[in-house]
Coordinates of C-alpha atoms and ligand atoms in Angstrom, one line a residue:
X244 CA 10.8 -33.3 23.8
X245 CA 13.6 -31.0 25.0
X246 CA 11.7 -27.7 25.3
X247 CA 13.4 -25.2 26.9
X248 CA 13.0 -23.8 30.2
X249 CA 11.6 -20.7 29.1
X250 CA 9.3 -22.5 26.5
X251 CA 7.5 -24.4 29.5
X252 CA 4.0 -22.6 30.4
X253 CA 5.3 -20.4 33.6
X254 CA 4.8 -21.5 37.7
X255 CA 2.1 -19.2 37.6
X256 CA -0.9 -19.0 35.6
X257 CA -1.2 -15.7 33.4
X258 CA -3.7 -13.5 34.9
X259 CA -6.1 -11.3 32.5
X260 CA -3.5 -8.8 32.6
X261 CA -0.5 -11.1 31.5
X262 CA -2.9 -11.7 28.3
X263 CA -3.8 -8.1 27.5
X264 CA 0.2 -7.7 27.7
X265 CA 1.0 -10.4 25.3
X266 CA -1.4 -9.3 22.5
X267 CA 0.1 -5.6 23.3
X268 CA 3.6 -7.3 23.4
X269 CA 2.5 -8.9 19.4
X270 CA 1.1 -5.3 18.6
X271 CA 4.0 -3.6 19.4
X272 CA 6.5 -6.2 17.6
X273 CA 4.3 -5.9 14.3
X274 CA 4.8 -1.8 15.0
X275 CA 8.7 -1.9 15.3
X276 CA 9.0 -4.3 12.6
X277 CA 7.5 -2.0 10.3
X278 CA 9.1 0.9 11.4
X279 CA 12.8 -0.9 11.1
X280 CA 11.6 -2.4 7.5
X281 CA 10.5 1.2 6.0
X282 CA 13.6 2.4 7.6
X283 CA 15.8 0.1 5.9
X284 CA 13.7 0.5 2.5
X285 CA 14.2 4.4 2.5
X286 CA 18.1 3.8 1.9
X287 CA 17.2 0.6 -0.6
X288 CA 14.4 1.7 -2.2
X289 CA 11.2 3.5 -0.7
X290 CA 9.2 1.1 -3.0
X291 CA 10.6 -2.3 -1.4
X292 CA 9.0 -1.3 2.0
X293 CA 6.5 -4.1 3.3
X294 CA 3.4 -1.5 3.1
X295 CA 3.7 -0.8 -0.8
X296 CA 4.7 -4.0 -1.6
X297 CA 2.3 -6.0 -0.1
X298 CA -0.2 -2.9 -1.0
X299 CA 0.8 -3.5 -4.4
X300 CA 0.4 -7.0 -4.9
X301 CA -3.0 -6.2 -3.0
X302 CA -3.8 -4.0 -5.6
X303 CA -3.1 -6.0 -8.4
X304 CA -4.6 -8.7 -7.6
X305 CA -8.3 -6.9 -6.7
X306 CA -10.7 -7.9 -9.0
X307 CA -12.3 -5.1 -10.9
X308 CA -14.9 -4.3 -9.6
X309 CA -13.9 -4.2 -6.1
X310 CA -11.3 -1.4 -7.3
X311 CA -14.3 0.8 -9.0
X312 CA -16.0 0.2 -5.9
X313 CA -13.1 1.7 -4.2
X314 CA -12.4 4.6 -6.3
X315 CA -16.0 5.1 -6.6
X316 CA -16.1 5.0 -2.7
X317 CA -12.8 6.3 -1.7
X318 CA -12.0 8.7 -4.8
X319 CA -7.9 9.7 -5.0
X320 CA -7.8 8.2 -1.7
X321 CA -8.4 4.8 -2.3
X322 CA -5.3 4.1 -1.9
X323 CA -4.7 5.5 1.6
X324 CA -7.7 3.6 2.5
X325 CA -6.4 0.5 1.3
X326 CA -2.9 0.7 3.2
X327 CA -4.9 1.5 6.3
X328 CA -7.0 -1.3 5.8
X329 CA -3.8 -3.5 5.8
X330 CA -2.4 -1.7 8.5
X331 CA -5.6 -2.5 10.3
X332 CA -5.8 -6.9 9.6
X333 CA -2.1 -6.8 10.5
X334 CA -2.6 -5.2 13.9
X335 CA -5.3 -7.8 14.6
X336 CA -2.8 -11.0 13.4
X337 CA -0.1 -9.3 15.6
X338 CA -2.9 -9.1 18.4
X339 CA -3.2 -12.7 18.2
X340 CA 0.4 -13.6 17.9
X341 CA 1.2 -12.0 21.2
X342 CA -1.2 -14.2 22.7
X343 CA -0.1 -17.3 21.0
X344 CA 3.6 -16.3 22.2
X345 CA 2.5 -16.5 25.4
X346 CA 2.1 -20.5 25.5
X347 CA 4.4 -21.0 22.4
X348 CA 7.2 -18.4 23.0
X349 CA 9.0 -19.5 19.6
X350 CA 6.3 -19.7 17.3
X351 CA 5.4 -16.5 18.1
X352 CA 8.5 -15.4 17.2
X353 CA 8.4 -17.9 13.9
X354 CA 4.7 -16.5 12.8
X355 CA 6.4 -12.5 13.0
X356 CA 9.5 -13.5 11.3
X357 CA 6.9 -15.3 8.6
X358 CA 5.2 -12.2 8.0
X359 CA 8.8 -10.6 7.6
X360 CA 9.3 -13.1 4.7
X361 CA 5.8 -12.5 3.0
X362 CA 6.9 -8.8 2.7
X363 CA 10.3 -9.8 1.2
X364 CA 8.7 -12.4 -1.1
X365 CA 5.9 -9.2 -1.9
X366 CA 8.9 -7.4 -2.7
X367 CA 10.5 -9.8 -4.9
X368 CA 7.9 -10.5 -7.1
X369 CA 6.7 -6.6 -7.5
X370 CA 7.4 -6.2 -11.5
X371 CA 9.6 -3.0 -10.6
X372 CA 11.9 -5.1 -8.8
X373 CA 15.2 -6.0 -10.3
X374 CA 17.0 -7.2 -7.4
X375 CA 16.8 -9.9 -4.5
X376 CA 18.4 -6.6 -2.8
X377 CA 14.5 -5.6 -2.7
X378 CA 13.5 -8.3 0.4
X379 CA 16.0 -6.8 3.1
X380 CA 13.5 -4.7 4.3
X381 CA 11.3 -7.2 5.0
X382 CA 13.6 -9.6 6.3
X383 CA 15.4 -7.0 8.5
X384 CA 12.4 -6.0 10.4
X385 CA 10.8 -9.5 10.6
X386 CA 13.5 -10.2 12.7
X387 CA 13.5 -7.3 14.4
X388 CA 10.1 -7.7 15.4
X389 CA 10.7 -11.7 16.3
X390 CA 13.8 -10.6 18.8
X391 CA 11.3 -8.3 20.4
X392 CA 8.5 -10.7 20.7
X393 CA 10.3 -13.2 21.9
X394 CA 12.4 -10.6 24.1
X395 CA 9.2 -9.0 25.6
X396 CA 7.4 -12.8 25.8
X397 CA 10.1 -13.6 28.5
X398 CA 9.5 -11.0 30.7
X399 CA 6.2 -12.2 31.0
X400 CA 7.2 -15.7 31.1
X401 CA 9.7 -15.0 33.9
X402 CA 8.7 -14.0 37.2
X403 CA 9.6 -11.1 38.7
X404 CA 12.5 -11.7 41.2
X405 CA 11.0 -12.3 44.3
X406 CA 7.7 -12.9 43.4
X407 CA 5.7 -15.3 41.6
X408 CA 4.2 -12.6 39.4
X409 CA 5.1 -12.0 35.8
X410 CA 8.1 -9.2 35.5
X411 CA 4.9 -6.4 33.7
X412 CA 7.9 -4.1 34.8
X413 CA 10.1 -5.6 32.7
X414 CA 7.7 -5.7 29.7
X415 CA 6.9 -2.3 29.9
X416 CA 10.2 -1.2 29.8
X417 CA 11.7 -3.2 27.0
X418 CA 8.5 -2.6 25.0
X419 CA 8.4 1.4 25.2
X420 CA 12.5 1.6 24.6
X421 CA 11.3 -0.3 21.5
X422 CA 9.1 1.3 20.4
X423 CA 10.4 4.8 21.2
X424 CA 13.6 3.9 19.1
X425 CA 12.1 2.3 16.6
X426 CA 9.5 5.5 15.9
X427 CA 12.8 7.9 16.3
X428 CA 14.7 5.7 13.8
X429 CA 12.0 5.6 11.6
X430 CA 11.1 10.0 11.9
X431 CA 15.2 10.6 11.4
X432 CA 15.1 7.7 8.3
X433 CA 12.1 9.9 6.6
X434 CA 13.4 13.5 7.4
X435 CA 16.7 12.3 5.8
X436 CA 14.9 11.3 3.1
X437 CA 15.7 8.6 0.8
X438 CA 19.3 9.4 -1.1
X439 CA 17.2 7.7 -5.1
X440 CA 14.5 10.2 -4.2
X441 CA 16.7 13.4 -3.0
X442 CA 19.0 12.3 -6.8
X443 CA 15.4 12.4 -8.5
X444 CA 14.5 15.6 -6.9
X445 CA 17.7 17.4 -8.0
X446 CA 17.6 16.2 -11.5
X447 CA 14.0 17.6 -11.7
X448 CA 15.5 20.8 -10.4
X449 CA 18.1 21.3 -12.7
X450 CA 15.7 20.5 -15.8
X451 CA 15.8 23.0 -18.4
X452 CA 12.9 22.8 -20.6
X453 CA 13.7 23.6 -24.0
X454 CA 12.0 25.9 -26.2
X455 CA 8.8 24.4 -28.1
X456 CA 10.0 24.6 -31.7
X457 CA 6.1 24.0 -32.6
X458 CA 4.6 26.6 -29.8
X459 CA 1.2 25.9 -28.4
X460 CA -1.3 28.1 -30.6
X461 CA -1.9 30.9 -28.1
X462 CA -5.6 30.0 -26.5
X463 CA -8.1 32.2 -27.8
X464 CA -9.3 35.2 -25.2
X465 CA -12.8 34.0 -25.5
X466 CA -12.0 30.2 -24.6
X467 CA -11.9 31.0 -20.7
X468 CA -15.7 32.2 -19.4
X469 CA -16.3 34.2 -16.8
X470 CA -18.3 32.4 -15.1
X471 CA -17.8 31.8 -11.2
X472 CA -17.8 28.1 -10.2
X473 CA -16.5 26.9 -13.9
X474 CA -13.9 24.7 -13.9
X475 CA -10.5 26.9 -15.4
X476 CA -10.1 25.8 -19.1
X477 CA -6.3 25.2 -17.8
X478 CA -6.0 22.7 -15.1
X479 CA -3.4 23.8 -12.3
X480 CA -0.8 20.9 -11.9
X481 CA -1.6 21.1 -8.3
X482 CA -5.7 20.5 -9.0
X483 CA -5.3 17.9 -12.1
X484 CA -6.8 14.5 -11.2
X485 CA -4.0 11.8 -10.1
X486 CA -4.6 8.3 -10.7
X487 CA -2.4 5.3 -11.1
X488 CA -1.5 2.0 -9.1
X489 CA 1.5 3.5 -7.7
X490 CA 1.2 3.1 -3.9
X491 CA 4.7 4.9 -3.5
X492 CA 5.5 8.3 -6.5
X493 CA 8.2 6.7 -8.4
X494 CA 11.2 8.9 -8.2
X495 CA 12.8 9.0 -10.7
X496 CA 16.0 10.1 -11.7
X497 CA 16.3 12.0 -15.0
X498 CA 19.9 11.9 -15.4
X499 CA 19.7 7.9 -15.2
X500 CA 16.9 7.7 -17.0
X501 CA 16.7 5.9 -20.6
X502 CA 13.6 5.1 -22.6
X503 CA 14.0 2.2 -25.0
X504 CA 12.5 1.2 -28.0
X505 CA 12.0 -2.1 -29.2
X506 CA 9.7 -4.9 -30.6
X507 CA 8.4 -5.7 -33.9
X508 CA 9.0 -3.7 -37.1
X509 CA 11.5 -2.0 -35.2
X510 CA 14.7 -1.6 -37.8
X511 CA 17.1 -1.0 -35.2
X512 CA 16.4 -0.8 -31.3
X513 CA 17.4 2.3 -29.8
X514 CA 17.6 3.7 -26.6
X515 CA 17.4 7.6 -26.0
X516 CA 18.3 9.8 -22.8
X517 CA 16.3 13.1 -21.3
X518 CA 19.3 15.0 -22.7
X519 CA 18.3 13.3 -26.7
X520 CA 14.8 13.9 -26.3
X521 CA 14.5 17.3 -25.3
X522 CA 17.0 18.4 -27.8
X523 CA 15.0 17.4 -30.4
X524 CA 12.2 18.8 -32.5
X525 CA 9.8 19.9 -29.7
X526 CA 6.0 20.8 -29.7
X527 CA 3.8 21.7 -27.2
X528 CA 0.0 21.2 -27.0
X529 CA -3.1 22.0 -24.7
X530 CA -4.5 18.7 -24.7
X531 CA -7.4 17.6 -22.0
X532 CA -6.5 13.7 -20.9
X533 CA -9.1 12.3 -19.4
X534 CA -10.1 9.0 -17.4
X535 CA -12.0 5.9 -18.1
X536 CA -13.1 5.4 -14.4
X537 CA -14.5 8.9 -14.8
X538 CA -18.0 8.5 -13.9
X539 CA -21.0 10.7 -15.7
X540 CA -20.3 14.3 -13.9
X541 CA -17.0 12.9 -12.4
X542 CA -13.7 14.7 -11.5
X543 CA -11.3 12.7 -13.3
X544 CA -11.0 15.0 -16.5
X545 CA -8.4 17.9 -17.0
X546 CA -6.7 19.9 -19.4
X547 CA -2.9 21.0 -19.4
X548 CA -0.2 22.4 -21.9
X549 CA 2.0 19.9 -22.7
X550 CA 5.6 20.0 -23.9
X551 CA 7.4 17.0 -25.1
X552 CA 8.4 15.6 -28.6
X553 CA 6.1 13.7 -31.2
X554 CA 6.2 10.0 -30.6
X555 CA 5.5 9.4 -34.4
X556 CA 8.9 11.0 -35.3
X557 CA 11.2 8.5 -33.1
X558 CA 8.7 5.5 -34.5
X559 CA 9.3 6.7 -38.4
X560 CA 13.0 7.0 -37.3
X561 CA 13.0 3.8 -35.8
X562 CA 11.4 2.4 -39.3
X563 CA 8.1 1.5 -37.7
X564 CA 5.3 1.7 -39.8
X565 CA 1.5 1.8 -39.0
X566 CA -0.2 -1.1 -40.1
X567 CA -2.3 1.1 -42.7
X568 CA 1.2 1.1 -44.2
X569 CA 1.8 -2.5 -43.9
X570 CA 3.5 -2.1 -40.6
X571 CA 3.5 -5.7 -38.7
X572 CA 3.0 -3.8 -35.2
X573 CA -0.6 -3.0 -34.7
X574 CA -0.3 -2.0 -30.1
X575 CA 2.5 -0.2 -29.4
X576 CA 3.2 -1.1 -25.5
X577 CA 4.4 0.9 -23.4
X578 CA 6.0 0.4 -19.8
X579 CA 6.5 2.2 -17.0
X580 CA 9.2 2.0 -14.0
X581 CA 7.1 0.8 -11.8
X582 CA 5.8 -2.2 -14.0
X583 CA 2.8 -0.7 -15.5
X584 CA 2.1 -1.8 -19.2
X585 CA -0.5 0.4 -21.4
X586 CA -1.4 -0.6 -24.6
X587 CA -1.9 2.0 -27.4
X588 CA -3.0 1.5 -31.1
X589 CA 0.0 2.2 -33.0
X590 CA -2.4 3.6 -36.0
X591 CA -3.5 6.4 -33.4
X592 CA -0.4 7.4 -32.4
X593 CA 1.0 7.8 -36.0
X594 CA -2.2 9.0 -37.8
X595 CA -0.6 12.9 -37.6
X596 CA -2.4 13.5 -34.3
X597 CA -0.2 15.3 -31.2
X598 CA 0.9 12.1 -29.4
X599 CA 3.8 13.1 -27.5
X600 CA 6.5 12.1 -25.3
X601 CA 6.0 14.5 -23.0
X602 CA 8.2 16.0 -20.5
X603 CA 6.9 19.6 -19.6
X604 CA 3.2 20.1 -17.5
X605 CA 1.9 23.6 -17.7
X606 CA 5.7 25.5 -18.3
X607 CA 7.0 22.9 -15.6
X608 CA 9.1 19.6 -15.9
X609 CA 6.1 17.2 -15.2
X610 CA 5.5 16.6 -11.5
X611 CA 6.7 13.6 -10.1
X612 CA 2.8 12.5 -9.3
X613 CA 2.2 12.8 -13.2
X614 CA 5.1 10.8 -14.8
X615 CA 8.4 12.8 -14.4
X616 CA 10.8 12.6 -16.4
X617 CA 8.5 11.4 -19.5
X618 CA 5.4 10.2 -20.1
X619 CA 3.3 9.6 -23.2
X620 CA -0.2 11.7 -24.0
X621 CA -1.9 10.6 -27.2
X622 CA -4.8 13.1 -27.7
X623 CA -8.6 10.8 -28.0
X624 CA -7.7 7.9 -25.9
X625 CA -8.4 7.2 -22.3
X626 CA -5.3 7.4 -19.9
X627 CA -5.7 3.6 -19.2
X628 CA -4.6 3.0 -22.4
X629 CA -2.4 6.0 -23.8
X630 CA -0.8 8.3 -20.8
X631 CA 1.9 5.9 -19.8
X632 CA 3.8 8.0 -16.6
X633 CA 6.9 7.2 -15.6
X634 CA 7.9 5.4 -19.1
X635 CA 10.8 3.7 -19.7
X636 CA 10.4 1.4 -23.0
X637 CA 7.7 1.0 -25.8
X638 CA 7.6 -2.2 -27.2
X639 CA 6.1 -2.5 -30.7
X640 CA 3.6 -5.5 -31.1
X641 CA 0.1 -6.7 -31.8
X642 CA -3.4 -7.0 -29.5
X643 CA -3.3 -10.4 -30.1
X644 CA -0.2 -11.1 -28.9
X645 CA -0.2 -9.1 -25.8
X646 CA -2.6 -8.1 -23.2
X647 CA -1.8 -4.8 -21.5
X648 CA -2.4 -4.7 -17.5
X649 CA -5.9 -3.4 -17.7
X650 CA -7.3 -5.8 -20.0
X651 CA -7.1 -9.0 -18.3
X652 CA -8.9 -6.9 -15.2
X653 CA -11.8 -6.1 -17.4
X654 CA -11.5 -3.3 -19.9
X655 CA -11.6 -2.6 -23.2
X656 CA -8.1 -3.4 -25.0
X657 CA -9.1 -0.4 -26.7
X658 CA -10.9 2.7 -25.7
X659 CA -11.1 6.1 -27.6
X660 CA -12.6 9.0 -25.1
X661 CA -16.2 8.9 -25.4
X662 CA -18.5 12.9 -25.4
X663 CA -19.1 14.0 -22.3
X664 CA -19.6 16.9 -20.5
X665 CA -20.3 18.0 -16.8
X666 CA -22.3 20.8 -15.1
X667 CA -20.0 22.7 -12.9
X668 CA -22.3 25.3 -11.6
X669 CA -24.6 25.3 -9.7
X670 CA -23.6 22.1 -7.3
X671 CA -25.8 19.4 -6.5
X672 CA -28.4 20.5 -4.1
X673 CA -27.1 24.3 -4.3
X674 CA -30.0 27.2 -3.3
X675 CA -29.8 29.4 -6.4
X676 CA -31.7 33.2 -5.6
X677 CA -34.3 33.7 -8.7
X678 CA -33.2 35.7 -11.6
X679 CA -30.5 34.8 -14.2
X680 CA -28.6 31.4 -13.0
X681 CA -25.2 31.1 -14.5
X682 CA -25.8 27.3 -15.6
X683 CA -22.0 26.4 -16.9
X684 CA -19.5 23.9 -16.9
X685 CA -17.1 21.8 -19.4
X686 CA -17.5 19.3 -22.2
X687 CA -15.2 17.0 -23.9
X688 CA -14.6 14.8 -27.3
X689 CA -11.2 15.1 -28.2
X690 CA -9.9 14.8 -31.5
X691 CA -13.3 15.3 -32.5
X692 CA -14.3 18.3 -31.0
X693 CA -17.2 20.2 -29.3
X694 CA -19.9 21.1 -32.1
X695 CA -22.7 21.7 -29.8
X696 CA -24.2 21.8 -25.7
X697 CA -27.7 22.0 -24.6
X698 CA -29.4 22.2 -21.5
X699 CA -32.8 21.3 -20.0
X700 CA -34.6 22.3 -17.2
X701 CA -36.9 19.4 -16.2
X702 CA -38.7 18.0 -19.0
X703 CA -38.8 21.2 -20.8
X704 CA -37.1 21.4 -24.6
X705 CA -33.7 21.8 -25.2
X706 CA -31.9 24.9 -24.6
X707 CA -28.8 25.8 -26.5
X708 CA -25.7 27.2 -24.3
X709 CA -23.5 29.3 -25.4
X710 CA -20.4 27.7 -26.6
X711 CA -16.6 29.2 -25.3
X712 CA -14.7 29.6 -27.9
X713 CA -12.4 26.4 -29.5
X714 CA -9.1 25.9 -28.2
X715 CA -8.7 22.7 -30.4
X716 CA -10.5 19.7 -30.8
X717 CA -7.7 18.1 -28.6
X718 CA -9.2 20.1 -25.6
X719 CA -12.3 20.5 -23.8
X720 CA -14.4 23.2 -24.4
X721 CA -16.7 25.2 -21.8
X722 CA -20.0 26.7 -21.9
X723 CA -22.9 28.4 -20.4
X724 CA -26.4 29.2 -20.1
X725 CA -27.9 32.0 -18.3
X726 CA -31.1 30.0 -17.3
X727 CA -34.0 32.5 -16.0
X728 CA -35.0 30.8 -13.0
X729 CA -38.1 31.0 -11.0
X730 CA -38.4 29.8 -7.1
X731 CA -38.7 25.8 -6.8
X732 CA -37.1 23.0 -7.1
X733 CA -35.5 21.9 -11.0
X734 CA -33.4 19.2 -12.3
X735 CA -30.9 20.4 -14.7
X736 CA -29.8 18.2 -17.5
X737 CA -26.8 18.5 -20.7
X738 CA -25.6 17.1 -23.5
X739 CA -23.2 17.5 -25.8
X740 CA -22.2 17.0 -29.4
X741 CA -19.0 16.2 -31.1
X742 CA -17.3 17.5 -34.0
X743 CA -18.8 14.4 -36.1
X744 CA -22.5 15.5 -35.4
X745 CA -23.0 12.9 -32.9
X746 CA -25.1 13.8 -29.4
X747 CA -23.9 12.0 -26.2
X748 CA -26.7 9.6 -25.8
X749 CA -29.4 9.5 -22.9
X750 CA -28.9 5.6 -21.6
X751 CA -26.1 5.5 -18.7
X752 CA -23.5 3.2 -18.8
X753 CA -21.0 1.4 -16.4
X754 CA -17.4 3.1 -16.3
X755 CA -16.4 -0.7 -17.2
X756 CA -15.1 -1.7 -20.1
X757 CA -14.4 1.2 -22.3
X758 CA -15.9 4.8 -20.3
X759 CA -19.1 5.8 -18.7
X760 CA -21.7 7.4 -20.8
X761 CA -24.8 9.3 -20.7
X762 CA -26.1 12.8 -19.4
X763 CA -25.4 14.3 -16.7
X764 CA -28.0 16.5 -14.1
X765 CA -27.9 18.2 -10.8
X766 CA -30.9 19.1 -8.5
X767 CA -31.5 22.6 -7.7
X768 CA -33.5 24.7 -5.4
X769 CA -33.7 28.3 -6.6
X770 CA -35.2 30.5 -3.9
X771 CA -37.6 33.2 -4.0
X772 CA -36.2 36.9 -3.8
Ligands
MTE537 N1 2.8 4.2 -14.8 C1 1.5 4.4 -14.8 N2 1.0 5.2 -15.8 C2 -0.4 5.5 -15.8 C3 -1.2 4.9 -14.9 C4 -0.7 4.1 -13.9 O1 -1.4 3.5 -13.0 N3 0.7 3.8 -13.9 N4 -2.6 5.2 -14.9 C5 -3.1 5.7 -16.2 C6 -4.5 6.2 -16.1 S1 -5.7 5.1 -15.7 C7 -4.7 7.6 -16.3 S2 -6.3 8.1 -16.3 C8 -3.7 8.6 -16.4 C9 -3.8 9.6 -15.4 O2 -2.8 10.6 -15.5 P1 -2.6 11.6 -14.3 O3 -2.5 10.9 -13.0 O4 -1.4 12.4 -14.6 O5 -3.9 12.5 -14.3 O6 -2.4 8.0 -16.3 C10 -2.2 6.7 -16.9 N5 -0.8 6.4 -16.8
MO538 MO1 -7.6 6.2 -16.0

């Protein structure tokens, strides 16, 4: 046994006090650590940082359900929710080390730097990781936070001169200069921002996008109704639906940016640059993307004008064929920066519909939140397994061969867009006065198009609504019916029917494996005049 000095338990006993200090001491380690750790990662890369690292092995590792529970709980902010959540275990463990450090000064110290090494080994592994460069964060402010455990363990360990009381003093003072530099370190880190992301930003900046040789058909006057409350038949880029698994918005930087393509059936492998793409044959489309996770009467649907360049052009060029044509690639994969693989029939995206590369959002280079510099919209698939953000290589192969990310957590390997549609006014629950209610909202089949909605008051027969006019069958399509209500209390049920003839059916379904169906109602209370 040779323990040192300091290691043996002090003269004195700890008093309550001495305890509550300790656990603060580990809390406040565990909080400078992080601080130093993101602070490092903003000059490395904002995406090696402890939190979305470890958030992101998290994530990827939650079984499916649990994540529908969460974005059926938690919406767009499951994600916030979940790095609180982390935030919140940690700051218990760190509790608990400060006490242990107490009677076993160093192995406090070992259990902080150990967590230090679990964010650098989360960091490793992340799939967007290409270098071991990617666990100094970590590793940086684990030992950080160990020096300042141990550090702050002493002063409690040591009396204070002259008495035989621990040195609190002491501890209070190394533990705010700590912390107070660490949380200034960390605000002048973030407020210089992160040199990859500040490139990325500039290169979105000076983004020209080209002219569409292949314009969007101009939407017809009548497609937009006038109805208040209806969702706008163009989706604002600031309003469209985000999701994705990214805990931090890849940033990426156009200039450096390459998009490769590669697999089988592929003649020659090529690789193409922003500049190559967007001087090419461009076309623009509206096109309404849509999401699997989307529940009946959800929020995760929008529409947008999209500008980008056909991916069938670059496949034929490439010599891919679909398999109708004997082509050995049946999935084309596609990856994105940050790891994320989406499978996509290759048969869809060469059958002569819009599926684009695309690089413009709405007469904007696409936010960084919804792929920038490229991603990939293929009009009639869910986004799970066709809007690829942040691409950087499509890989041609087969679903046999290769499961994309989703389908080992659940989901369909394949999964067109199923008809739906969603009344957008009145609300749930809303008070309606008597008279004409404006009963309205959206509904969607794409690539096979809106044929028909009705509505139904109670039990009572269907009701046709008027139809806005057709965009393209690529889009959704909204509609209306002025519904002559009387005072009491109504539920208000829709359906739609697609461009083949075919009527969303009644029976509800899960979101999981391949999209929720089945029709949507609100409750209302229309009140007497
Ligand atoms: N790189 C990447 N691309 C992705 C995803 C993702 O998690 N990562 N999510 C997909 C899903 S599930 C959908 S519905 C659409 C959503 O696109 P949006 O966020 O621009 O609306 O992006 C798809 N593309
Ligand atoms: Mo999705």
């Amino acid at each position: 046994m040779n323990a040192t000095r300091t290691e043996r338990a002090p003269e004195y006993a700890p008093t309550r006090t001495d305890r509550l200090l300790a656990a603060l001491g580990g809390l406040i380690s565990a909080y400078v650590s992080l601080a130093v750790a993101e602070l490092v990662a903003t000059w490395v890369r904002p995406e090696a940082g402890p939190v979305p690292a470890v958030g992101g092995a998290v994530v990827d590792r939650t079984p499916a359900g649990l994540k529908e529970w969460a974005i059926r709980a938690f919406g767009e902010n499951d994600k916030a929710v979940l790095q609180l959540g982390i935030l919140l275990l940690l700051g218990l463990l760190a509790l608990g080390i400060g006490l242990l450090a107490l009677s076993h000064r160093r192995l406090g110290s070992v259990a902080v730097g150990a967590f230090g090494l679990l964010g650098a080994l989360a960091a490793v592994t992340r799939p967007d990781s290409d270098s071991a460069v990617d666990a100094v964060p970590s590793l940086v402010g684990g030992l950080a936070g160990a020096v300042l455990l141990y550090a702050l363990t002493g002063r409690l360990l040591t009396p204070r001169p002259g008495t035989d009381r621990a040195d609190r003093r002491g501890f209070l003072i190394v533990a705010a200069s700590a912390g107070l530099a660490a949380t200034g370190a960390a605000a002048l880190g973030r407020a210089a921002g992160a040199p990859g992301a500040e490139r990325a930003a500039a290169s979105r900046a000076a983004l020209r996008l080209p002219r569409p040789a292949s314009p969007a058909p101009a939407v017809p006057a009548g497609a937009q109704l006038r109805v208040p409350g209806i969702s706008p038949f163009v989706t604002p880029n600031r309003d469209f639906y985000r999701v994705d698994t990214a805990l931090v918005v890849p940033k990426v930087d156009a200039d450096r940016w390459r998009l490769r393509i590669h697999g089988s059936g592929v003649r020659a492998e090529r690789t193409y640059s922003l500049r190559e793409l967007t001087a090419r044959r461009t076309v623009e489309r509206d096109i309404t993307l849509a999401c699997v996770s989307n529940e009946v009467g959800g929020p995760y649907v929008g529409n947008a004008r999209w500008l980008g360049v056909p991916l069938a052009d670059l496949l034929r060029e490439a010599g891919v064929r679909p398999p109708s044509e004997g082509g050995p690639a049946d999935q084309l994969v596609a990856r994105s920066v940050d790891g994320m693989t989406i499978g996509t029939p290759v048969e869809a995206v060469m059958d002569g519909r819009d599926a684009l590369l695309a690089f413009g959002m709405n007469g904007e280079p696409l936010p960084f939140a919804h792929g920038f510099p490229v991603r990939m919209v293929v009009p009639g698939l869910y986004g799970y397994v066709s809007a690829c953000k942040w691409i950087e290589s499509i890989e041609l192969t087969t679903f046999d061969a290769y499961d994309a990310y989703w389908v080992p957590r659940g989901w369909a390997a394949q999964a067109p867009i199923k008809t739906q549609s969603r009344i957008d006014t009145p609300r749930p629950l809303a008070r309606p006065a008597a008279g004409t209610v404006m009963v309205a909202g959206v509904a969607w089949a794409q690539h096979r198009g809106i044929r028909r909605v009705e509505v139904r008051v109670d039990d009572g027969p269907w009701q046709d609504a008027r139809l806005a006019a057709e965009d393209s069958a690529d889009t959704w399509r909204q509609w209306v019916y002025p519904w002559t209500a009387t005072p009491g209390r109504y539920t208000l049920t829709v359906r739609a029917t697609d461009g083949t003839g075919t009527t969303q059916p009644e029976e509800r379904t899960d979101t999981m494996p391949d999209g929720a169906q089945g029709w949507p109602s609100v409750v209302v209370t229309v009140e007497g005049g």
